[in-house]
Amino acid sequence: MQFLYWLDILGTAVFAISGVLLAGKLKMDPFGVLVLGTVTAIGGGTIRDLLLDVPVFWIVDSTDLVIAILTCFVTIALVRAPAKLPRWLLPVLDAIGLAVFVGIGVNKAIGQEVNVLIAICMGVITGVGGGMIRDTLAREIPMILRKEVYATACIFGGATHAVSHVYFDVAQSIAMLLGITVTLLIRLTAIRWKLQLPTFALDNSA
Amino acid sequence: MQFLYWLDILGTAVFAISGVLLAGKLKMDPFGVLVLGTVTAIGGGTIRDLLLDVPVFWIVDSTDLVIAILTCFVTIALVRAPAKLPRWLLPVLDAIGLAVFVGIGVNKAIGQEVNVLIAICMGVITGVGGGMIRDTLAREIPMILRKEVYATACIFGGATHAVSHVYFDVAQSIAMLLGITVTLLIRLTAIRWKLQLPTFALDNSA
Amino acid sequence: MQFLYWLDILGTAVFAISGVLLAGKLKMDPFGVLVLGTVTAIGGGTIRDLLLDVPVFWIVDSTDLVIAILTCFVTIALVRAPAKLPRWLLPVLDAIGLAVFVGIGVNKAIGQEVNVLIAICMGVITGVGGGMIRDTLAREIPMILRKEVYATACIFGGATHAVSHVYFDVAQSIAMLLGITVTLLIRLTAIRWKLQLPTFALDNSA
């Protein structure tokens, strides 16, 4: 699980970077950037903990909060031209962070003895919550609601994890790795071949 | 109260449908649609339970969550052209859902021994919270903040319910039906005759 | 601390007014205005209390809620042309409210025995949370994320308060006054000379 610990740190940092980069489009004050990046990194887990009525993770142990804040400062200092980064880098890091966060969310929910459906929901919320807050604050329609096979990846990965552990008695750690792998593969496949589900559009909305 | 149980199911389903229909305007991924519809259906009650510090209703009993998810799938599968529905159908169903949700919210708050003002607030939050999250995620100014006599109906319905029970010792079930009737009548009247309060606009905003 | 009590009332009222004035741009129903104003006034403290897992302050003691609601009504009734107010009045009142809210947030957090970083976060959340909800609902990019030295003032004021109390054993009430003064001075300076930090913008956002 030590490996997972580092993936969690990585996920937190990547999400913070994505918040800072979005802020870069919006001409924000540096401390506004800090707020947006930090909220992106820890927002999903925060909503999950509030819903599960357990102490909020970054209040209990501030490691992730510190990582998020430091990442924001470093990103603000270093990244002036993200276009110079390889185009695939951020989406791939984001996919890793997403997959790990979904796994952590399902894990924590199962520890609270909720049913499988709730566990999957908590995984999805942990994975996508931060990005939804980020996009909402920045006045974008949340990316995950659009056409990136984003929610889809979380739902299938979370379901693999929760179902294999609860119904098929797969050990928690194995189930989690399975789920993380599924989320990651779906996202990476979607990124590589620019896959997307047919979008849902209505002729004439009510 | 069996009747109320079915109205709650109806309200949940209607709010999920309204989320899916709004998503239809925004070219979302089907699983993004699922997220938006579900959040619309259970968001208000979720905020209420967090504020009252009671376990979140859909984690305790997943019926409403399942109803919301199934309704989203069915709506995605079936509704391709909402314009073919009679124009009054959705607003009327929405009014019923709203009235019931306000009643349930006031009820739950009174069970936590809060004062009348808080009980009314909890009714309003239960009624309008989901729609506010829906509109915010979809980057609309929340409908209830605009000019639909929407918040107004909730406030008066919730007040009727809470005041008649707490100050006039009307039995909880009767008070609730009274309140639901008031909310519903105000909304239906507003829908039927396109009533609206004069909007509040400033000459020159600060 | 009696003085602080009145500053809290003032802060609540000012934030409610700012919500009502923003609503004035958006052609809202009067009860929608009431919702927006009230959420602005009590939103920050509400998020703080949820995160700290303490009872929500306006449910325990409804004074602030009543103040917020009354202020909204009075503002709706009286203020038809905010342009006639001196231009500096609202920003200055807002700065006072902000400074007091940050102080109250840090105070409450320290009472829950969290570390200094968390205490600062809670101060910032209490100060800016309501305004962020207000701007999000009104579909504005939250002001505090832009270029008003707004988040900056909260962070430095909150840090002064928490650090001086926890690390230098300054009495809570003195530390709080120090912190409030710092927040206030930074904001007032920024308002007076239209200071702002260089904005963070990227050449080409990812």
mmCIF file of N, CA, C and O in Angstrom, chain A residues 99-186:
data_model
loop_
_atom_site.group_PDB
_atom_site.id
_atom_site.type_symbol
_atom_site.label_atom_id
_atom_site.label_comp_id
_atom_site.label_asym_id
_atom_site.label_seq_id
_atom_site.Cartn_x
_atom_site.Cartn_y
_atom_site.Cartn_z
ATOM 1 N N ALA A 99 -7.872 7.626 -11.414
ATOM 2 C CA ALA A 99 -8.026 6.206 -11.104
ATOM 3 C C ALA A 99 -7.724 5.939 -9.629
ATOM 4 O O ALA A 99 -8.453 5.209 -8.947
ATOM 5 N N VAL A 100 -6.666 6.560 -9.129
ATOM 6 C CA VAL A 100 -6.297 6.354 -7.726
ATOM 7 C C VAL A 100 -7.362 6.926 -6.796
ATOM 8 O O VAL A 100 -7.761 6.304 -5.808
ATOM 9 N N PHE A 101 -7.851 8.114 -7.118
ATOM 10 C CA PHE A 101 -8.856 8.745 -6.266
ATOM 11 C C PHE A 101 -10.142 7.915 -6.215
ATOM 12 O O PHE A 101 -10.758 7.777 -5.158
ATOM 13 N N VAL A 102 -10.548 7.371 -7.355
ATOM 14 C CA VAL A 102 -11.743 6.519 -7.352
ATOM 15 C C VAL A 102 -11.511 5.323 -6.430
ATOM 16 O O VAL A 102 -12.364 4.980 -5.603
ATOM 17 N N GLY A 103 -10.320 4.711 -6.548
ATOM 18 C CA GLY A 103 -10.005 3.561 -5.696
ATOM 19 C C GLY A 103 -10.044 3.906 -4.218
ATOM 20 O O GLY A 103 -10.627 3.188 -3.407
ATOM 21 N N ILE A 104 -9.443 5.045 -3.873
ATOM 22 C CA ILE A 104 -9.428 5.470 -2.473
ATOM 23 C C ILE A 104 -10.846 5.727 -1.967
ATOM 24 O O ILE A 104 -11.199 5.366 -0.841
ATOM 25 N N GLY A 105 -11.665 6.328 -2.818
ATOM 26 C CA GLY A 105 -13.050 6.620 -2.422
ATOM 27 C C GLY A 105 -13.851 5.358 -2.167
ATOM 28 O O GLY A 105 -14.553 5.246 -1.150
ATOM 29 N N VAL A 106 -13.733 4.385 -3.067
ATOM 30 C CA VAL A 106 -14.454 3.112 -2.887
ATOM 31 C C VAL A 106 -13.975 2.436 -1.611
ATOM 32 O O VAL A 106 -14.775 1.947 -0.797
ATOM 33 N N ASN A 107 -12.672 2.403 -1.444
ATOM 34 C CA ASN A 107 -12.049 1.830 -0.255
ATOM 35 C C ASN A 107 -12.614 2.396 1.046
ATOM 36 O O ASN A 107 -13.033 1.676 1.939
ATOM 37 N N LYS A 108 -12.621 3.719 1.116
ATOM 38 C CA LYS A 108 -13.073 4.374 2.339
ATOM 39 C C LYS A 108 -14.557 4.091 2.581
ATOM 40 O O LYS A 108 -14.981 3.892 3.712
ATOM 41 N N ALA A 109 -15.332 4.083 1.501
ATOM 42 C CA ALA A 109 -16.770 3.831 1.642
ATOM 43 C C ALA A 109 -17.021 2.416 2.154
ATOM 44 O O ALA A 109 -17.845 2.201 3.051
ATOM 45 N N ILE A 110 -16.283 1.439 1.599
ATOM 46 C CA ILE A 110 -16.465 0.052 2.040
ATOM 47 C C ILE A 110 -16.126 -0.071 3.524
ATOM 48 O O ILE A 110 -16.797 -0.790 4.263
ATOM 49 N N GLY A 111 -15.134 0.682 3.969
ATOM 50 C CA GLY A 111 -14.782 0.691 5.384
ATOM 51 C C GLY A 111 -15.904 1.202 6.274
ATOM 52 O O GLY A 111 -15.946 0.945 7.468
ATOM 53 N N GLN A 112 -16.846 1.946 5.686
ATOM 54 C CA GLN A 112 -17.996 2.458 6.444
ATOM 55 C C GLN A 112 -19.200 1.548 6.307
ATOM 56 O O GLN A 112 -20.314 1.911 6.694
ATOM 57 N N GLU A 113 -18.997 0.371 5.698
ATOM 58 C CA GLU A 113 -20.055 -0.622 5.587
ATOM 59 C C GLU A 113 -21.299 -0.125 4.868
ATOM 60 O O GLU A 113 -22.428 -0.374 5.276
ATOM 61 N N VAL A 114 -21.085 0.578 3.784
ATOM 62 C CA VAL A 114 -22.232 0.968 2.954
ATOM 63 C C VAL A 114 -22.410 -0.104 1.869
ATOM 64 O O VAL A 114 -21.559 -0.963 1.697
ATOM 65 N N ASN A 115 -23.508 -0.025 1.131
ATOM 66 C CA ASN A 115 -23.711 -1.040 0.099
ATOM 67 C C ASN A 115 -22.879 -0.712 -1.151
ATOM 68 O O ASN A 115 -22.233 0.331 -1.240
ATOM 69 N N VAL A 116 -22.889 -1.645 -2.097
ATOM 70 C CA VAL A 116 -22.027 -1.532 -3.273
ATOM 71 C C VAL A 116 -22.329 -0.278 -4.095
ATOM 72 O O VAL A 116 -21.416 0.414 -4.557
ATOM 73 N N LEU A 117 -23.610 0.017 -4.260
ATOM 74 C CA LEU A 117 -23.976 1.186 -5.055
ATOM 75 C C LEU A 117 -23.407 2.466 -4.445
ATOM 76 O O LEU A 117 -22.856 3.329 -5.138
ATOM 77 N N ILE A 118 -23.546 2.588 -3.125
ATOM 78 C CA ILE A 118 -23.020 3.771 -2.435
ATOM 79 C C ILE A 118 -21.496 3.825 -2.564
ATOM 80 O O ILE A 118 -20.914 4.887 -2.773
ATOM 81 N N ALA A 119 -20.857 2.655 -2.446
ATOM 82 C CA ALA A 119 -19.400 2.624 -2.574
ATOM 83 C C ALA A 119 -18.960 3.138 -3.947
ATOM 84 O O ALA A 119 -18.006 3.916 -4.060
ATOM 85 N N ILE A 120 -19.684 2.711 -4.984
ATOM 86 C CA ILE A 120 -19.348 3.187 -6.332
ATOM 87 C C ILE A 120 -19.547 4.708 -6.416
ATOM 88 O O ILE A 120 -18.705 5.443 -6.934
ATOM 89 N N CYS A 121 -20.674 5.178 -5.872
ATOM 90 C CA CYS A 121 -20.937 6.633 -5.874
ATOM 91 C C CYS A 121 -19.800 7.389 -5.191
ATOM 92 O O CYS A 121 -19.361 8.435 -5.669
ATOM 93 N N MET A 122 -19.339 6.863 -4.054
ATOM 94 C CA MET A 122 -18.275 7.553 -3.315
ATOM 95 C C MET A 122 -16.977 7.568 -4.120
ATOM 96 O O MET A 122 -16.224 8.541 -4.087
ATOM 97 N N GLY A 123 -16.713 6.479 -4.848
ATOM 98 C CA GLY A 123 -15.553 6.471 -5.725
ATOM 99 C C GLY A 123 -15.661 7.545 -6.801
ATOM 100 O O GLY A 123 -14.724 8.316 -7.035
ATOM 101 N N VAL A 124 -16.823 7.598 -7.442
ATOM 102 C CA VAL A 124 -17.020 8.587 -8.504
ATOM 103 C C VAL A 124 -16.895 10.005 -7.938
ATOM 104 O O VAL A 124 -16.219 10.866 -8.515
ATOM 105 N N ILE A 125 -17.520 10.236 -6.785
ATOM 106 C CA ILE A 125 -17.474 11.571 -6.181
ATOM 107 C C ILE A 125 -16.036 11.972 -5.843
ATOM 108 O O ILE A 125 -15.611 13.105 -6.093
ATOM 109 N N THR A 126 -15.277 11.030 -5.277
ATOM 110 C CA THR A 126 -13.882 11.328 -4.946
ATOM 111 C C THR A 126 -13.088 11.676 -6.203
ATOM 112 O O THR A 126 -12.266 12.595 -6.212
ATOM 113 N N GLY A 127 -13.377 10.922 -7.281
ATOM 114 C CA GLY A 127 -12.626 11.144 -8.513
ATOM 115 C C GLY A 127 -12.991 12.440 -9.214
ATOM 116 O O GLY A 127 -12.120 13.193 -9.672
ATOM 117 N N VAL A 128 -14.290 12.722 -9.295
ATOM 118 C CA VAL A 128 -14.699 13.842 -10.136
ATOM 119 C C VAL A 128 -15.093 15.099 -9.374
ATOM 120 O O VAL A 128 -15.235 16.172 -9.973
ATOM 121 N N GLY A 129 -15.264 14.997 -8.038
ATOM 122 C CA GLY A 129 -15.757 16.134 -7.265
ATOM 123 C C GLY A 129 -14.885 17.377 -7.379
ATOM 124 O O GLY A 129 -15.379 18.487 -7.597
ATOM 125 N N GLY A 130 -13.587 17.190 -7.227
ATOM 126 C CA GLY A 130 -12.678 18.334 -7.282
ATOM 127 C C GLY A 130 -12.737 19.040 -8.626
ATOM 128 O O GLY A 130 -12.803 20.269 -8.704
ATOM 129 N N GLY A 131 -12.726 18.250 -9.696
ATOM 130 C CA GLY A 131 -12.787 18.837 -11.033
ATOM 131 C C GLY A 131 -14.102 19.548 -11.287
ATOM 132 O O GLY A 131 -14.150 20.574 -11.983
ATOM 133 N N MET A 132 -15.187 19.012 -10.699
ATOM 134 C CA MET A 132 -16.473 19.677 -10.882
ATOM 135 C C MET A 132 -16.499 21.032 -10.180
ATOM 136 O O MET A 132 -17.005 22.011 -10.721
ATOM 137 N N ILE A 133 -15.946 21.086 -8.967
ATOM 138 C CA ILE A 133 -15.887 22.369 -8.261
ATOM 139 C C ILE A 133 -15.001 23.346 -9.047
ATOM 140 O O ILE A 133 -15.365 24.506 -9.250
ATOM 141 N N ARG A 134 -13.848 22.846 -9.506
ATOM 142 C CA ARG A 134 -12.938 23.686 -10.295
ATOM 143 C C ARG A 134 -13.651 24.301 -11.504
ATOM 144 O O ARG A 134 -13.621 25.511 -11.713
ATOM 145 N N ASP A 135 -14.320 23.449 -12.270
ATOM 146 C CA ASP A 135 -14.959 23.944 -13.487
ATOM 147 C C ASP A 135 -16.120 24.881 -13.166
ATOM 148 O O ASP A 135 -16.359 25.859 -13.874
ATOM 149 N N THR A 136 -16.834 24.576 -12.080
ATOM 150 C CA THR A 136 -17.962 25.432 -11.703
ATOM 151 C C THR A 136 -17.466 26.816 -11.296
ATOM 152 O O THR A 136 -18.014 27.830 -11.735
ATOM 153 N N LEU A 137 -16.432 26.852 -10.457
ATOM 154 C CA LEU A 137 -15.894 28.141 -10.022
ATOM 155 C C LEU A 137 -15.352 28.927 -11.208
ATOM 156 O O LEU A 137 -15.434 30.150 -11.255
ATOM 157 N N ALA A 138 -14.782 28.211 -12.177
ATOM 158 C CA ALA A 138 -14.204 28.891 -13.335
ATOM 159 C C ALA A 138 -15.257 29.105 -14.422
ATOM 160 O O ALA A 138 -14.939 29.491 -15.535
ATOM 161 N N ARG A 139 -16.486 28.819 -14.096
ATOM 162 C CA ARG A 139 -17.616 29.078 -14.987
ATOM 163 C C ARG A 139 -17.554 28.285 -16.290
ATOM 164 O O ARG A 139 -17.984 28.761 -17.340
ATOM 165 N N GLU A 140 -16.982 27.068 -16.201
ATOM 166 C CA GLU A 140 -17.032 26.139 -17.320
ATOM 167 C C GLU A 140 -18.108 25.091 -17.016
ATOM 168 O O GLU A 140 -18.351 24.785 -15.852
ATOM 169 N N ILE A 141 -18.698 24.517 -18.044
ATOM 170 C CA ILE A 141 -19.529 23.342 -17.799
ATOM 171 C C ILE A 141 -18.583 22.207 -17.445
ATOM 172 O O ILE A 141 -17.641 21.935 -18.177
ATOM 173 N N PRO A 142 -18.803 21.575 -16.275
ATOM 174 C CA PRO A 142 -17.824 20.582 -15.837
ATOM 175 C C PRO A 142 -17.502 19.573 -16.945
ATOM 176 O O PRO A 142 -18.379 18.974 -17.543
ATOM 177 N N MET A 143 -16.195 19.411 -17.184
ATOM 178 C CA MET A 143 -15.697 18.538 -18.234
ATOM 179 C C MET A 143 -16.271 17.143 -18.118
ATOM 180 O O MET A 143 -16.625 16.532 -19.114
ATOM 181 N N ILE A 144 -16.378 16.667 -16.880
ATOM 182 C CA ILE A 144 -16.803 15.275 -16.714
ATOM 183 C C ILE A 144 -18.235 15.073 -17.152
ATOM 184 O O ILE A 144 -18.670 13.968 -17.384
ATOM 185 N N LEU A 145 -18.995 16.176 -17.243
ATOM 186 C CA LEU A 145 -20.381 16.017 -17.672
ATOM 187 C C LEU A 145 -20.465 16.035 -19.189
ATOM 188 O O LEU A 145 -21.518 15.810 -19.750
ATOM 189 N N ARG A 146 -19.346 16.309 -19.858
ATOM 190 C CA ARG A 146 -19.433 16.438 -21.295
ATOM 191 C C ARG A 146 -19.057 15.154 -22.024
ATOM 192 O O ARG A 146 -19.802 14.187 -21.964
ATOM 193 N N LYS A 147 -17.969 15.123 -22.694
ATOM 194 C CA LYS A 147 -17.825 13.955 -23.561
ATOM 195 C C LYS A 147 -16.441 13.333 -23.537
ATOM 196 O O LYS A 147 -15.866 13.043 -24.553
ATOM 197 N N GLU A 148 -15.941 13.153 -22.355
ATOM 198 C CA GLU A 148 -14.581 12.688 -22.227
ATOM 199 C C GLU A 148 -14.501 11.255 -21.715
ATOM 200 O O GLU A 148 -13.443 10.811 -21.297
ATOM 201 N N VAL A 149 -15.632 10.505 -21.737
ATOM 202 C CA VAL A 149 -15.635 9.161 -21.154
ATOM 203 C C VAL A 149 -15.056 9.236 -19.743
ATOM 204 O O VAL A 149 -14.339 8.350 -19.305
ATOM 205 N N TYR A 150 -15.355 10.315 -19.055
ATOM 206 C CA TYR A 150 -14.714 10.587 -17.788
ATOM 207 C C TYR A 150 -15.526 9.960 -16.652
ATOM 208 O O TYR A 150 -15.033 9.114 -15.902
ATOM 209 N N ALA A 151 -16.795 10.368 -16.551
ATOM 210 C CA ALA A 151 -17.669 9.740 -15.563
ATOM 211 C C ALA A 151 -17.758 8.244 -15.837
ATOM 212 O O ALA A 151 -17.740 7.428 -14.904
ATOM 213 N N THR A 152 -17.820 7.898 -17.095
ATOM 214 C CA THR A 152 -17.915 6.489 -17.492
ATOM 215 C C THR A 152 -16.765 5.662 -16.923
ATOM 216 O O THR A 152 -16.972 4.579 -16.358
ATOM 217 N N ALA A 153 -15.545 6.161 -17.077
ATOM 218 C CA ALA A 153 -14.375 5.441 -16.573
ATOM 219 C C ALA A 153 -14.465 5.240 -15.067
ATOM 220 O O ALA A 153 -14.192 4.151 -14.544
ATOM 221 N N CYS A 154 -14.872 6.293 -14.352
ATOM 222 C CA CYS A 154 -14.987 6.194 -12.893
ATOM 223 C C CYS A 154 -16.033 5.169 -12.483
ATOM 224 O O CYS A 154 -15.835 4.395 -11.543
ATOM 225 N N ILE A 155 -17.185 5.194 -13.174
ATOM 226 C CA ILE A 155 -18.266 4.283 -12.803
ATOM 227 C C ILE A 155 -17.836 2.831 -13.015
ATOM 228 O O ILE A 155 -18.003 1.988 -12.129
ATOM 229 N N PHE A 156 -17.209 2.534 -14.160
ATOM 230 C CA PHE A 156 -16.822 1.150 -14.409
ATOM 231 C C PHE A 156 -15.669 0.719 -13.497
ATOM 232 O O PHE A 156 -15.673 -0.392 -12.968
ATOM 233 N N GLY A 157 -14.701 1.589 -13.301
ATOM 234 C CA GLY A 157 -13.593 1.250 -12.405
ATOM 235 C C GLY A 157 -14.075 1.041 -10.981
ATOM 236 O O GLY A 157 -13.716 0.051 -10.316
ATOM 237 N N GLY A 158 -14.906 1.959 -10.506
ATOM 238 C CA GLY A 158 -15.444 1.852 -9.150
ATOM 239 C C GLY A 158 -16.288 0.594 -8.988
ATOM 240 O O GLY A 158 -16.224 -0.099 -7.960
ATOM 241 N N ALA A 159 -17.085 0.274 -10.009
ATOM 242 C CA ALA A 159 -17.934 -0.915 -9.952
ATOM 243 C C ALA A 159 -17.088 -2.184 -9.912
ATOM 244 O O ALA A 159 -17.377 -3.111 -9.143
ATOM 245 N N THR A 160 -16.031 -2.228 -10.705
ATOM 246 C CA THR A 160 -15.141 -3.399 -10.705
ATOM 247 C C THR A 160 -14.580 -3.632 -9.301
ATOM 248 O O THR A 160 -14.616 -4.750 -8.772
ATOM 249 N N HIS A 161 -14.104 -2.548 -8.714
ATOM 250 C CA HIS A 161 -13.519 -2.604 -7.376
ATOM 251 C C HIS A 161 -14.541 -3.094 -6.337
ATOM 252 O O HIS A 161 -14.328 -4.097 -5.650
ATOM 253 N N ALA A 162 -15.662 -2.401 -6.269
ATOM 254 C CA ALA A 162 -16.650 -2.684 -5.218
ATOM 255 C C ALA A 162 -17.283 -4.065 -5.409
ATOM 256 O O ALA A 162 -17.405 -4.849 -4.457
ATOM 257 N N VAL A 163 -17.665 -4.393 -6.636
ATOM 258 C CA VAL A 163 -18.338 -5.672 -6.886
ATOM 259 C C VAL A 163 -17.393 -6.844 -6.646
ATOM 260 O O VAL A 163 -17.766 -7.842 -6.009
ATOM 261 N N SER A 164 -16.153 -6.727 -7.113
ATOM 262 C CA SER A 164 -15.248 -7.870 -6.950
ATOM 263 C C SER A 164 -14.941 -8.108 -5.470
ATOM 264 O O SER A 164 -14.830 -9.242 -5.029
ATOM 265 N N HIS A 165 -14.855 -7.020 -4.698
ATOM 266 C CA HIS A 165 -14.573 -7.204 -3.272
ATOM 267 C C HIS A 165 -15.796 -7.713 -2.513
ATOM 268 O O HIS A 165 -15.707 -8.666 -1.741
ATOM 269 N N VAL A 166 -16.939 -7.093 -2.743
ATOM 270 C CA VAL A 166 -18.108 -7.405 -1.917
ATOM 271 C C VAL A 166 -18.792 -8.698 -2.360
ATOM 272 O O VAL A 166 -19.176 -9.525 -1.525
ATOM 273 N N TYR A 167 -18.944 -8.906 -3.658
ATOM 274 C CA TYR A 167 -19.681 -10.087 -4.114
ATOM 275 C C TYR A 167 -18.784 -11.281 -4.383
ATOM 276 O O TYR A 167 -19.226 -12.418 -4.341
ATOM 277 N N PHE A 168 -17.513 -11.058 -4.737
ATOM 278 C CA PHE A 168 -16.665 -12.196 -5.098
ATOM 279 C C PHE A 168 -15.494 -12.392 -4.136
ATOM 280 O O PHE A 168 -14.555 -13.115 -4.429
ATOM 281 N N ASP A 169 -15.568 -11.712 -2.978
ATOM 282 C CA ASP A 169 -14.575 -11.898 -1.929
ATOM 283 C C ASP A 169 -13.128 -11.716 -2.369
ATOM 284 O O ASP A 169 -12.222 -12.318 -1.783
ATOM 285 N N VAL A 170 -12.916 -10.937 -3.400
ATOM 286 C CA VAL A 170 -11.542 -10.606 -3.773
ATOM 287 C C VAL A 170 -10.967 -9.721 -2.650
ATOM 288 O O VAL A 170 -11.675 -8.860 -2.118
ATOM 289 N N ALA A 171 -9.720 -9.949 -2.280
ATOM 290 C CA ALA A 171 -9.108 -9.152 -1.214
ATOM 291 C C ALA A 171 -9.167 -7.665 -1.586
ATOM 292 O O ALA A 171 -9.047 -7.294 -2.758
ATOM 293 N N GLN A 172 -9.352 -6.830 -0.555
ATOM 294 C CA GLN A 172 -9.502 -5.397 -0.758
ATOM 295 C C GLN A 172 -8.384 -4.820 -1.642
ATOM 296 O O GLN A 172 -8.648 -4.065 -2.582
ATOM 297 N N SER A 173 -7.139 -5.181 -1.349
ATOM 298 C CA SER A 173 -6.023 -4.576 -2.096
ATOM 299 C C SER A 173 -6.033 -5.003 -3.569
ATOM 300 O O SER A 173 -5.781 -4.195 -4.463
ATOM 301 N N ILE A 174 -6.359 -6.275 -3.818
ATOM 302 C CA ILE A 174 -6.420 -6.763 -5.200
ATOM 303 C C ILE A 174 -7.594 -6.101 -5.928
ATOM 304 O O ILE A 174 -7.454 -5.632 -7.067
ATOM 305 N N ALA A 175 -8.730 -6.047 -5.246
ATOM 306 C CA ALA A 175 -9.917 -5.443 -5.853
ATOM 307 C C ALA A 175 -9.635 -3.988 -6.223
ATOM 308 O O ALA A 175 -10.022 -3.510 -7.301
ATOM 309 N N MET A 176 -8.934 -3.317 -5.339
ATOM 310 C CA MET A 176 -8.619 -1.912 -5.583
ATOM 311 C C MET A 176 -7.708 -1.764 -6.802
ATOM 312 O O MET A 176 -7.944 -0.908 -7.661
ATOM 313 N N LEU A 177 -6.693 -2.605 -6.885
ATOM 314 C CA LEU A 177 -5.797 -2.529 -8.037
ATOM 315 C C LEU A 177 -6.544 -2.841 -9.333
ATOM 316 O O LEU A 177 -6.337 -2.181 -10.359
ATOM 317 N N LEU A 178 -7.434 -3.819 -9.266
ATOM 318 C CA LEU A 178 -8.275 -4.141 -10.421
ATOM 319 C C LEU A 178 -9.077 -2.916 -10.861
ATOM 320 O O LEU A 178 -9.092 -2.538 -12.035
ATOM 321 N N GLY A 179 -9.752 -2.297 -9.875
ATOM 322 C CA GLY A 179 -10.597 -1.141 -10.179
ATOM 323 C C GLY A 179 -9.777 0.006 -10.758
ATOM 324 O O GLY A 179 -10.168 0.632 -11.752
ATOM 325 N N ILE A 180 -8.644 0.275 -10.130
ATOM 326 C CA ILE A 180 -7.780 1.359 -10.608
ATOM 327 C C ILE A 180 -7.344 1.084 -12.046
ATOM 328 O O ILE A 180 -7.344 1.984 -12.898
ATOM 329 N N THR A 181 -7.006 -0.175 -12.314
ATOM 330 C CA THR A 181 -6.570 -0.546 -13.664
ATOM 331 C C THR A 181 -7.686 -0.303 -14.684
ATOM 332 O O THR A 181 -7.443 0.224 -15.780
ATOM 333 N N VAL A 182 -8.902 -0.675 -14.317
ATOM 334 C CA VAL A 182 -10.032 -0.487 -15.244
ATOM 335 C C VAL A 182 -10.255 1.000 -15.528
ATOM 336 O O VAL A 182 -10.365 1.417 -16.690
ATOM 337 N N THR A 183 -10.316 1.817 -14.456
ATOM 338 C CA THR A 183 -10.506 3.258 -14.661
ATOM 339 C C THR A 183 -9.422 3.819 -15.579
ATOM 340 O O THR A 183 -9.692 4.554 -16.538
ATOM 341 N N LEU A 184 -8.190 3.426 -15.264
ATOM 342 C CA LEU A 184 -7.040 3.955 -15.993
ATOM 343 C C LEU A 184 -7.074 3.528 -17.458
ATOM 344 O O LEU A 184 -6.874 4.357 -18.375
ATOM 345 N N LEU A 185 -7.348 2.246 -17.693
ATOM 346 C CA LEU A 185 -7.364 1.752 -19.074
ATOM 347 C C LEU A 185 -8.432 2.458 -19.908
ATOM 348 O O LEU A 185 -8.187 2.834 -21.052
ATOM 349 N N ILE A 186 -9.618 2.631 -19.317
ATOM 350 C CA ILE A 186 -10.692 3.291 -20.075
ATOM 351 C C ILE A 186 -10.276 4.720 -20.430
ATOM 352 O O ILE A 186 -10.404 5.160 -21.570
#
